Tab-separated table of C-alpha atoms and ligand atoms in Angstrom:
chain	number	residue	atom	x	y	z
M	26	MET	CA	0.000	0.000	0.000
M	27	ALA	CA	1.240	3.521	-0.746
M	28	ASP	CA	2.727	5.516	2.149
M	29	GLY	CA	0.573	8.006	3.995
M	30	LEU	CA	-2.672	6.112	3.577
M	31	ALA	CA	-4.698	4.980	6.572
M	32	GLU	CA	-5.688	1.364	7.052
M	33	GLY	CA	-8.416	0.407	4.591
M	34	GLN	CA	-7.614	3.272	2.232
M	35	HIS	CA	-6.120	2.725	-1.194
M	36	ASP	CA	-4.113	4.768	-3.606
M	37	SER	CA	-6.619	5.186	-6.420
M	38	ARG	CA	-4.012	4.202	-9.042
M	39	GLU	CA	-3.428	0.917	-7.180
M	40	VAL	CA	0.180	-0.137	-6.675
M	41	VAL	CA	1.644	-2.509	-9.273
M	42	ARG	CA	2.379	-5.623	-7.233
M	43	HIS	CA	3.710	-9.060	-8.103
M	44	ASP	CA	3.180	-10.731	-4.735
M	45	TRP	CA	-0.570	-11.281	-4.709
M	46	ARG	CA	-1.965	-14.045	-2.542
M	47	ARG	CA	-5.144	-15.827	-3.439
M	48	LYS	CA	-6.862	-14.866	-0.212
M	49	GLU	CA	-6.265	-11.181	-1.019
M	50	ALA	CA	-7.849	-11.708	-4.434
M	51	GLN	CA	-10.762	-13.469	-2.735
M	52	ALA	CA	-11.148	-10.584	-0.262
M	53	LEU	CA	-11.390	-8.127	-3.154
M	54	TYR	CA	-13.846	-10.403	-4.959
M	55	ASP	CA	-16.010	-10.600	-1.820
M	56	LEU	CA	-16.207	-6.837	-1.233
M	57	PRO	CA	-19.701	-5.379	-1.309
M	58	PHE	CA	-20.356	-4.885	-5.025
M	59	SER	CA	-20.497	-1.106	-4.823
M	60	ASP	CA	-17.173	-0.920	-2.934
M	61	LEU	CA	-15.515	-3.279	-5.412
M	62	MET	CA	-16.749	-1.271	-8.375
M	63	PHE	CA	-15.634	1.999	-6.784
M	64	ARG	CA	-12.132	0.672	-6.232
M	65	ALA	CA	-11.908	-0.781	-9.747
M	66	GLN	CA	-13.290	2.415	-11.261
M	67	SER	CA	-10.800	4.520	-9.325
M	68	ALA	CA	-7.903	2.403	-10.594
M	69	HIS	CA	-9.303	2.506	-14.119
M	70	ARG	CA	-9.723	6.292	-14.128
M	71	ALA	CA	-6.278	6.877	-12.629
M	72	ASN	CA	-4.577	4.824	-15.338
M	73	PHE	CA	-6.759	5.054	-18.464
M	74	ASP	CA	-9.309	7.183	-20.268
M	75	PRO	CA	-12.444	5.540	-18.793
M	76	ASN	CA	-14.500	6.385	-21.870
M	77	HIS	CA	-12.255	4.695	-24.399
M	78	VAL	CA	-12.353	1.046	-25.443
M	79	GLU	CA	-9.696	-0.461	-27.720
M	80	THR	CA	-10.922	-2.414	-30.739
M	81	ALA	CA	-8.890	-5.384	-31.947
M	82	SER	CA	-9.572	-7.673	-34.873
M	83	LEU	CA	-8.805	-11.355	-35.086
M	84	LEU	CA	-8.044	-13.557	-38.086
M	85	SER	CA	-7.471	-17.291	-38.128
M	86	ILE	CA	-4.586	-17.557	-40.605
M	87	LYS	CA	-4.414	-21.365	-40.169
M	88	THR	CA	-7.526	-23.128	-38.932
M	89	GLY	CA	-8.098	-26.565	-37.380
M	90	GLY	CA	-6.161	-29.839	-37.441
M	91	CYS	CA	-4.190	-28.798	-34.355
M	92	PRO	CA	-2.155	-31.584	-32.700
M	93	GLU	CA	-2.782	-30.147	-29.230
M	94	ASP	CA	-5.414	-31.491	-26.867
M	95	CYS	CA	-7.060	-28.422	-25.340
M	96	GLY	CA	-10.440	-29.596	-24.071
M	97	TYR	CA	-12.288	-26.387	-24.943
M	98	CYS	CA	-11.123	-25.898	-28.517
M	99	SER	CA	-12.914	-26.471	-31.819
M	100	GLN	CA	-9.559	-26.683	-33.612
M	101	SER	CA	-8.032	-29.681	-31.838
M	102	ALA	CA	-7.554	-32.714	-34.101
M	103	HIS	CA	-8.357	-34.871	-31.045
M	104	TYR	CA	-12.075	-34.109	-31.424
M	105	ASP	CA	-14.507	-34.376	-34.284
M	106	THR	CA	-15.970	-30.890	-34.141
M	107	GLY	CA	-16.935	-30.800	-37.823
M	108	LEU	CA	-14.426	-28.029	-38.533
M	109	LYS	CA	-12.633	-28.124	-41.873
M	110	ALA	CA	-8.864	-27.747	-41.456
M	111	THR	CA	-7.142	-25.221	-43.732
M	112	LYS	CA	-3.568	-24.484	-44.782
M	113	LEU	CA	-1.750	-21.276	-43.869
M	114	MET	CA	-3.372	-18.351	-45.702
M	115	ALA	CA	-1.519	-16.456	-48.407
M	116	GLN	CA	-0.045	-13.102	-47.358
M	117	ALA	CA	-2.120	-11.158	-49.899
M	118	ASP	CA	-5.367	-12.533	-48.391
M	119	VAL	CA	-4.231	-11.694	-44.870
M	120	VAL	CA	-3.373	-8.141	-45.934
M	121	ALA	CA	-6.757	-7.710	-47.648
M	122	THR	CA	-8.515	-8.838	-44.446
M	123	ALA	CA	-6.380	-6.513	-42.319
M	124	GLN	CA	-7.315	-3.613	-44.615
M	125	ARG	CA	-11.019	-4.351	-44.159
M	126	ALA	CA	-10.511	-4.560	-40.382
M	127	ARG	CA	-8.691	-1.226	-40.357
M	128	ASP	CA	-11.461	0.359	-42.421
M	129	ALA	CA	-13.985	-0.975	-39.904
M	130	GLY	CA	-12.061	0.741	-37.102
M	131	ALA	CA	-9.741	-1.914	-35.693
M	132	THR	CA	-6.459	-0.562	-34.364
M	133	ARG	CA	-4.849	-3.932	-33.684
M	134	PHE	CA	-4.758	-6.970	-35.954
M	135	CYS	CA	-4.172	-10.357	-34.377
M	136	MET	CA	-3.192	-13.368	-36.497
M	137	ALA	CA	-3.905	-16.771	-34.965
M	138	ALA	CA	-2.715	-20.194	-36.063
M	139	ALA	CA	-3.826	-23.618	-34.824
M	140	TRP	CA	-0.305	-24.883	-34.180
M	141	ARG	CA	1.440	-26.470	-31.210
M	142	ASN	CA	4.384	-24.304	-32.306
M	143	PRO	CA	5.384	-22.754	-35.633
M	144	LYS	CA	7.863	-24.529	-37.924
M	145	ASP	CA	10.651	-22.247	-39.058
M	146	ARG	CA	9.393	-22.096	-42.664
M	147	ASP	CA	5.900	-21.139	-41.388
M	148	LEU	CA	7.475	-18.439	-39.283
M	149	ASP	CA	9.053	-16.911	-42.410
M	150	GLU	CA	5.553	-16.558	-43.859
M	151	VAL	CA	4.107	-15.096	-40.666
M	152	CYS	CA	7.011	-12.604	-40.383
M	153	GLY	CA	6.083	-11.371	-43.878
M	154	MET	CA	2.468	-10.920	-42.766
M	155	VAL	CA	3.522	-9.064	-39.609
M	156	SER	CA	5.665	-6.611	-41.588
M	157	ALA	CA	2.830	-6.018	-44.062
M	158	VAL	CA	0.327	-5.297	-41.256
M	159	LYS	CA	2.789	-2.878	-39.634
M	160	GLU	CA	3.197	-1.043	-42.936
M	161	MET	CA	-0.557	-0.464	-42.892
M	162	GLY	CA	-0.191	1.451	-39.614
M	163	MET	CA	-1.872	-1.125	-37.376
M	164	GLU	CA	-0.531	-2.785	-34.247
M	165	ALA	CA	0.377	-6.376	-35.037
M	166	CYS	CA	-0.319	-9.294	-32.716
M	167	ALA	CA	0.146	-13.017	-33.301
M	168	THR	CA	-0.756	-16.211	-31.477
M	169	LEU	CA	1.022	-19.211	-32.944
M	170	GLY	CA	1.527	-21.564	-29.995
M	171	MET	CA	4.797	-22.153	-28.179
M	172	LEU	CA	7.876	-20.182	-29.305
M	173	THR	CA	11.612	-20.647	-28.842
M	174	ALA	CA	13.714	-17.607	-27.954
M	175	PRO	CA	15.131	-17.263	-31.521
M	176	GLN	CA	11.609	-17.487	-32.994
M	177	ALA	CA	10.405	-14.711	-30.688
M	178	ALA	CA	13.400	-12.588	-31.729
M	179	ARG	CA	12.563	-13.090	-35.407
M	180	LEU	CA	8.964	-11.996	-34.859
M	181	ARG	CA	10.171	-8.878	-33.074
M	182	GLU	CA	12.534	-8.074	-35.943
M	183	ALA	CA	9.576	-8.359	-38.313
M	184	GLY	CA	7.819	-5.686	-36.229
M	185	LEU	CA	5.484	-7.720	-34.010
M	186	ASP	CA	4.049	-5.584	-31.183
M	187	PHE	CA	2.153	-8.206	-29.130
M	188	TYR	CA	2.169	-11.971	-28.704
M	189	ASN	CA	-0.913	-13.703	-27.290
M	190	HIS	CA	-0.274	-16.828	-25.268
M	191	ASN	CA	-2.736	-17.618	-22.493
M	192	VAL	CA	-2.270	-19.447	-19.202
M	193	ASP	CA	-5.925	-20.445	-19.748
M	194	THR	CA	-6.874	-21.326	-16.145
M	195	SER	CA	-5.556	-21.869	-12.607
M	196	PRO	CA	-2.562	-24.146	-11.934
M	197	GLU	CA	-4.904	-26.570	-10.092
M	198	PHE	CA	-7.508	-26.845	-12.856
M	199	TYR	CA	-5.045	-26.796	-15.757
M	200	ASP	CA	-4.480	-30.566	-16.061
M	201	GLN	CA	-8.206	-31.239	-16.304
M	202	ILE	CA	-8.361	-29.152	-19.476
M	203	ILE	CA	-5.011	-29.383	-21.287
M	204	THR	CA	-2.889	-32.526	-21.531
M	205	THR	CA	-0.343	-31.846	-24.286
M	206	ARG	CA	1.533	-28.832	-22.912
M	207	THR	CA	2.288	-27.841	-19.359
M	208	LEU	CA	1.714	-24.546	-17.664
M	209	GLN	CA	5.502	-24.258	-17.372
M	210	ASP	CA	5.773	-24.610	-21.194
M	211	ARG	CA	3.502	-21.602	-21.469
M	212	ILE	CA	5.436	-19.600	-18.903
M	213	ASP	CA	8.662	-20.376	-20.807
M	214	THR	CA	7.139	-19.053	-24.040
M	215	LEU	CA	5.968	-15.902	-22.241
M	216	ALA	CA	9.538	-15.362	-20.990
M	217	HIS	CA	10.937	-15.725	-24.528
M	218	VAL	CA	8.391	-13.201	-25.806
M	219	ARG	CA	9.324	-10.706	-23.063
M	220	GLU	CA	13.045	-11.159	-23.612
M	221	ALA	CA	12.568	-10.438	-27.318
M	222	GLY	CA	10.949	-7.090	-26.435
M	223	ILE	CA	7.453	-8.062	-27.580
M	224	LYS	CA	4.500	-6.983	-25.432
M	225	VAL	CA	2.598	-9.792	-23.770
M	226	CYS	CA	-1.104	-10.531	-24.196
M	227	CYS	CA	-1.985	-13.248	-21.693
M	228	GLY	CA	-5.198	-14.284	-20.003
M	229	GLY	CA	-7.501	-17.256	-20.001
M	230	ILE	CA	-10.962	-18.763	-20.156
M	231	ILE	CA	-13.730	-18.967	-17.588
M	232	GLY	CA	-16.920	-20.997	-17.710
M	233	MET	CA	-15.252	-24.401	-18.229
M	234	GLY	CA	-16.469	-25.940	-14.959
M	235	GLU	CA	-13.862	-24.287	-12.716
M	236	GLU	CA	-14.561	-22.797	-9.280
M	237	VAL	CA	-14.375	-19.087	-8.447
M	238	ASP	CA	-11.144	-19.974	-6.618
M	239	ASP	CA	-9.674	-21.169	-9.963
M	240	ARG	CA	-10.673	-17.937	-11.691
M	241	LEU	CA	-8.951	-15.968	-8.952
M	242	GLY	CA	-5.987	-18.365	-9.071
M	243	MET	CA	-5.640	-17.544	-12.759
M	244	LEU	CA	-5.580	-13.790	-11.994
M	245	VAL	CA	-3.005	-14.316	-9.240
M	246	LEU	CA	-0.843	-16.308	-11.672
M	247	LEU	CA	-1.037	-13.478	-14.226
M	248	ALA	CA	-0.451	-10.686	-11.712
M	249	ASN	CA	2.562	-12.492	-10.229
M	250	LEU	CA	4.374	-12.902	-13.564
M	251	PRO	CA	7.663	-10.926	-13.543
M	252	SER	CA	5.833	-8.137	-15.443
M	253	HIS	CA	2.092	-7.780	-15.812
M	254	PRO	CA	0.896	-8.674	-19.314
M	255	GLU	CA	0.151	-5.459	-21.214
M	256	SER	CA	-3.137	-7.061	-22.338
M	257	VAL	CA	-5.243	-9.497	-20.339
M	258	PRO	CA	-7.935	-11.254	-22.387
M	259	ILE	CA	-10.766	-12.707	-20.320
M	260	ASN	CA	-12.599	-15.240	-22.482
M	261	LEU	CA	-15.933	-16.762	-21.548
M	262	TRP	CA	-15.889	-20.255	-23.011
M	263	ASN	CA	-17.645	-20.053	-26.371
M	264	GLU	CA	-19.592	-23.253	-26.723
M	265	VAL	CA	-18.156	-25.849	-29.093
M	266	LYS	CA	-19.831	-29.226	-29.651
M	267	SER	CA	-18.010	-32.580	-29.257
M	268	VAL	CA	-15.159	-31.380	-27.034
M	269	PRO	CA	-14.622	-32.461	-23.406
M	270	VAL	CA	-15.667	-29.075	-22.009
M	271	ASN	CA	-19.421	-29.209	-22.365
M	272	ASP	CA	-21.140	-27.623	-19.389
M	273	THR	CA	-22.845	-24.407	-20.462
M	274	ALA	CA	-24.348	-24.248	-16.949
M	275	ALA	CA	-20.791	-23.539	-15.751
M	276	ARG	CA	-20.911	-20.103	-17.394
M	277	PRO	CA	-20.566	-17.511	-14.624
M	278	ASP	CA	-23.509	-15.237	-13.994
M	279	GLY	CA	-23.129	-11.585	-14.909
M	280	ILE	CA	-22.369	-10.365	-11.407
M	281	ALA	CA	-19.626	-12.992	-11.023
M	282	LEU	CA	-18.130	-11.902	-14.359
M	283	ALA	CA	-18.217	-8.203	-13.435
M	284	ARG	CA	-16.605	-8.997	-10.073
M	285	LEU	CA	-13.804	-10.911	-11.808
M	286	VAL	CA	-13.151	-8.094	-14.288
M	287	ALA	CA	-12.996	-5.627	-11.389
M	288	VAL	CA	-10.486	-7.803	-9.506
M	289	ALA	CA	-8.359	-8.062	-12.682
M	290	ARG	CA	-8.456	-4.264	-13.022
M	291	ILE	CA	-7.333	-3.756	-9.412
M	292	MET	CA	-4.624	-6.428	-9.454
M	293	MET	CA	-3.212	-5.373	-12.857
M	294	PRO	CA	-4.073	-1.662	-12.849
M	295	ARG	CA	-2.023	-0.642	-15.904
M	296	SER	CA	-2.993	-3.601	-18.108
M	297	VAL	CA	-5.626	-3.424	-20.814
M	298	VAL	CA	-8.352	-5.921	-19.856
M	299	ARG	CA	-10.078	-7.397	-22.885
M	300	LEU	CA	-13.612	-8.746	-22.774
M	301	SER	CA	-12.798	-11.429	-25.323
M	302	ALA	CA	-14.742	-14.546	-26.378
M	303	GLY	CA	-18.256	-14.983	-25.051
M	304	ARG	CA	-19.606	-11.461	-25.574
M	305	GLN	CA	-22.262	-13.073	-27.747
M	306	TYR	CA	-23.860	-14.418	-24.535
M	307	MET	CA	-23.809	-11.051	-22.782
M	308	THR	CA	-26.527	-8.442	-22.744
M	309	ASP	CA	-25.623	-4.846	-23.516
M	310	GLU	CA	-26.181	-4.102	-19.834
M	311	LEU	CA	-23.687	-6.755	-18.719
M	312	GLN	CA	-21.068	-5.483	-21.157
M	313	ALA	CA	-21.658	-1.949	-19.829
M	314	LEU	CA	-21.126	-3.272	-16.297
M	315	CYS	CA	-17.860	-4.914	-17.388
M	316	PHE	CA	-16.647	-1.634	-18.931
M	317	LEU	CA	-17.499	0.077	-15.624
M	318	ALA	CA	-15.536	-2.648	-13.828
M	319	GLY	CA	-12.474	-1.792	-15.927
M	320	ALA	CA	-12.636	-3.783	-19.164
M	321	ASN	CA	-11.257	-1.565	-21.917
M	322	SER	CA	-10.783	-3.687	-25.019
M	323	ILE	CA	-12.912	-5.947	-27.232
M	324	PHE	CA	-12.583	-7.975	-30.399
M	325	ILE	CA	-14.730	-6.624	-33.222
M	326	GLY	CA	-16.057	-8.598	-36.193
M	327	ASP	CA	-18.813	-11.204	-36.354
M	328	VAL	CA	-16.496	-14.206	-35.983
M	329	LEU	CA	-13.602	-14.705	-33.604
M	330	LEU	CA	-11.589	-17.664	-34.918
M	331	THR	CA	-14.282	-20.270	-35.435
M	332	THR	CA	-17.084	-19.045	-33.137
M	333	LYS	CA	-19.461	-16.100	-33.099
M	334	ASN	CA	-18.921	-12.574	-31.866
M	335	PRO	CA	-21.501	-9.746	-31.765
M	336	GLN	CA	-22.140	-7.874	-35.022
M	337	ARG	CA	-20.133	-4.693	-35.501
M	338	SER	CA	-23.349	-2.638	-35.768
M	339	ARG	CA	-24.433	-3.882	-32.335
M	340	ASP	CA	-21.069	-2.913	-30.831
M	341	ALA	CA	-21.170	0.508	-32.498
M	342	ASN	CA	-24.698	1.080	-31.202
M	343	LEU	CA	-23.669	0.074	-27.666
M	344	PHE	CA	-20.611	2.349	-27.689
M	345	ASP	CA	-22.779	5.157	-28.978
M	346	ARG	CA	-25.295	4.755	-26.154
M	347	LEU	CA	-22.503	4.575	-23.574
M	348	GLY	CA	-20.543	7.536	-24.978
M	349	ILE	CA	-17.538	5.277	-25.456
M	350	THR	CA	-14.921	6.381	-27.947
M	351	SER	CA	-13.196	3.764	-30.110
M	352	GLY	CA	-12.058	3.461	-33.694
M	353	LEU	CA	-15.244	1.536	-34.490
M	354	LYS	CA	-17.295	2.710	-37.474
M	355	SER	CA	-20.966	1.813	-37.636
S	16	SAM	N1	-2.901	-22.357	-31.023
S	16	SAM	C1	-2.402	-21.264	-30.298
S	16	SAM	C2	-2.357	-21.543	-28.814
S	16	SAM	O1	-3.277	-22.150	-28.270
S	16	SAM	O2	-1.393	-21.143	-28.176
S	16	SAM	C3	-3.116	-19.952	-30.552
S	16	SAM	C4	-4.613	-19.891	-30.791
S	16	SAM	S1	-5.659	-20.378	-29.450
S	16	SAM	C5	-7.205	-20.509	-30.218
S	16	SAM	C6	-5.735	-18.930	-28.433
S	16	SAM	C7	-6.585	-18.964	-27.188
S	16	SAM	O3	-7.966	-18.889	-27.543
S	16	SAM	C8	-6.529	-20.192	-26.296
S	16	SAM	O4	-5.398	-20.200	-25.482
S	16	SAM	C9	-7.794	-20.036	-25.483
S	16	SAM	O5	-7.543	-19.273	-24.314
S	16	SAM	C10	-8.729	-19.269	-26.419
S	16	SAM	N2	-9.870	-20.119	-26.866
S	16	SAM	C11	-9.807	-21.159	-27.714
S	16	SAM	N3	-11.029	-21.714	-27.885
S	16	SAM	C12	-11.890	-21.005	-27.118
S	16	SAM	C13	-13.306	-21.089	-26.868
S	16	SAM	N4	-14.065	-22.025	-27.417
S	16	SAM	N5	-13.862	-20.181	-26.045
S	16	SAM	C14	-13.083	-19.223	-25.455
S	16	SAM	N6	-11.761	-19.099	-25.663
S	16	SAM	C15	-11.162	-19.976	-26.471
S	17	DTB	C1	-7.779	-14.880	-26.790
S	17	DTB	O1	-7.523	-14.882	-25.572
S	17	DTB	N1	-9.002	-14.964	-27.307
S	17	DTB	C2	-8.939	-15.022	-28.752
S	17	DTB	C3	-7.454	-14.735	-29.035
S	17	DTB	N2	-6.871	-14.807	-27.743
S	17	DTB	C4	-6.716	-15.508	-30.042
S	17	DTB	C5	-9.443	-16.305	-29.281
S	17	DTB	C6	-10.867	-16.582	-28.900
S	17	DTB	C7	-11.249	-17.839	-29.610
S	17	DTB	C8	-12.663	-18.197	-29.391
S	17	DTB	C9	-12.982	-19.511	-29.993
S	17	DTB	C10	-13.046	-19.552	-31.472
S	17	DTB	O2	-13.573	-18.616	-32.119
S	17	DTB	O3	-12.637	-20.579	-32.035
S	18	SF4	FE1	-4.533	-25.908	-30.817
S	18	SF4	FE2	-4.533	-23.478	-29.701
S	18	SF4	FE3	-6.825	-24.856	-29.953
S	18	SF4	FE4	-5.029	-25.676	-28.195
S	18	SF4	S1	-6.134	-23.712	-28.169
S	18	SF4	S2	-6.124	-26.993	-29.665
S	18	SF4	S3	-3.124	-25.170	-29.246
S	18	SF4	S4	-5.561	-24.067	-31.602
């Protein structure tokens, strides 16, 4: 806590800490709702323009047929989800999609591939795409699976701004969901990304059957990384048929979601918190509550990678009614 503050008082900016304990996260989560929102709002206002939401766009540059066994994912070759696997897209098609995204108001373009890790010849292709997106004046992000240190360095040289690699869930729940890569593998990749000078986008998924304690454990894991991720995507599991995760009743209610967003905002006060997958299940009112709780980024476009996202016109209408500024064009 900052000096000069009485017991129970908080510096409105919130101190950037890396020594969070789960019971402290739980205590925040359990605050009376109004107190929790006030504290999250104070941190949000002290660190960001509270009326601005970042708009990112996502493109699956290589879909399906993934060798990994992630129990929530439509793209895993372990499950027959009916998805048609594709090869890596051509650079010209990626650039054309990025141009449309920029015209629609996206400021960041994120390229995702269903790989365990990129092969070096695939990385050459992706580096070309990254450089082309940068030339268009957008921020470039990629999510390609696990990276070695030299691969991360090559992406940085190509101009990559952000790398998305999620911890996905708490250390305790992790093995129930993912069996082909360890949490430590992910932490190693995050370290390579950091060392290469690329900004980190790292979060996870809720609504897979985990407890509130797991959701908080995931936030503690993120907040206790050597540096806070610059972006923290919070995904609500987007339903996919024929995968092991199958309990839509596990989706948190709106108040639980808003509480979690607020705790993320307080624990990682300078990070952009992205309301990622699962907005299609949320009412406008719940999204507004999440923006009040400190969420300040979304994905725009009517598909994410393989699942649905709200229509751009709906997002533009919501931002308009809330007086939120963004690049989004209606
Ligand atoms: N294959 C790469 C990897 O997993 O590292 C990159 C792409 S992967 C689709 C990126 C992230 O999307 C996953 O780590 C997971 O957090 C999220 N995700 C995947 N399927 C999802 C779903 N059905 N609902 C919500 N989030 C999902
Ligand atoms: C992240 O955390 N969420 C995005 C992005 N990183 C790559 C992916 C969401 C995927 C939702 C499931 C799908 O559309 O297949
Ligand atoms: Fe593959 Fe990524 Fe899906 Fe896991 S989350 S199955 S690594 S595409």
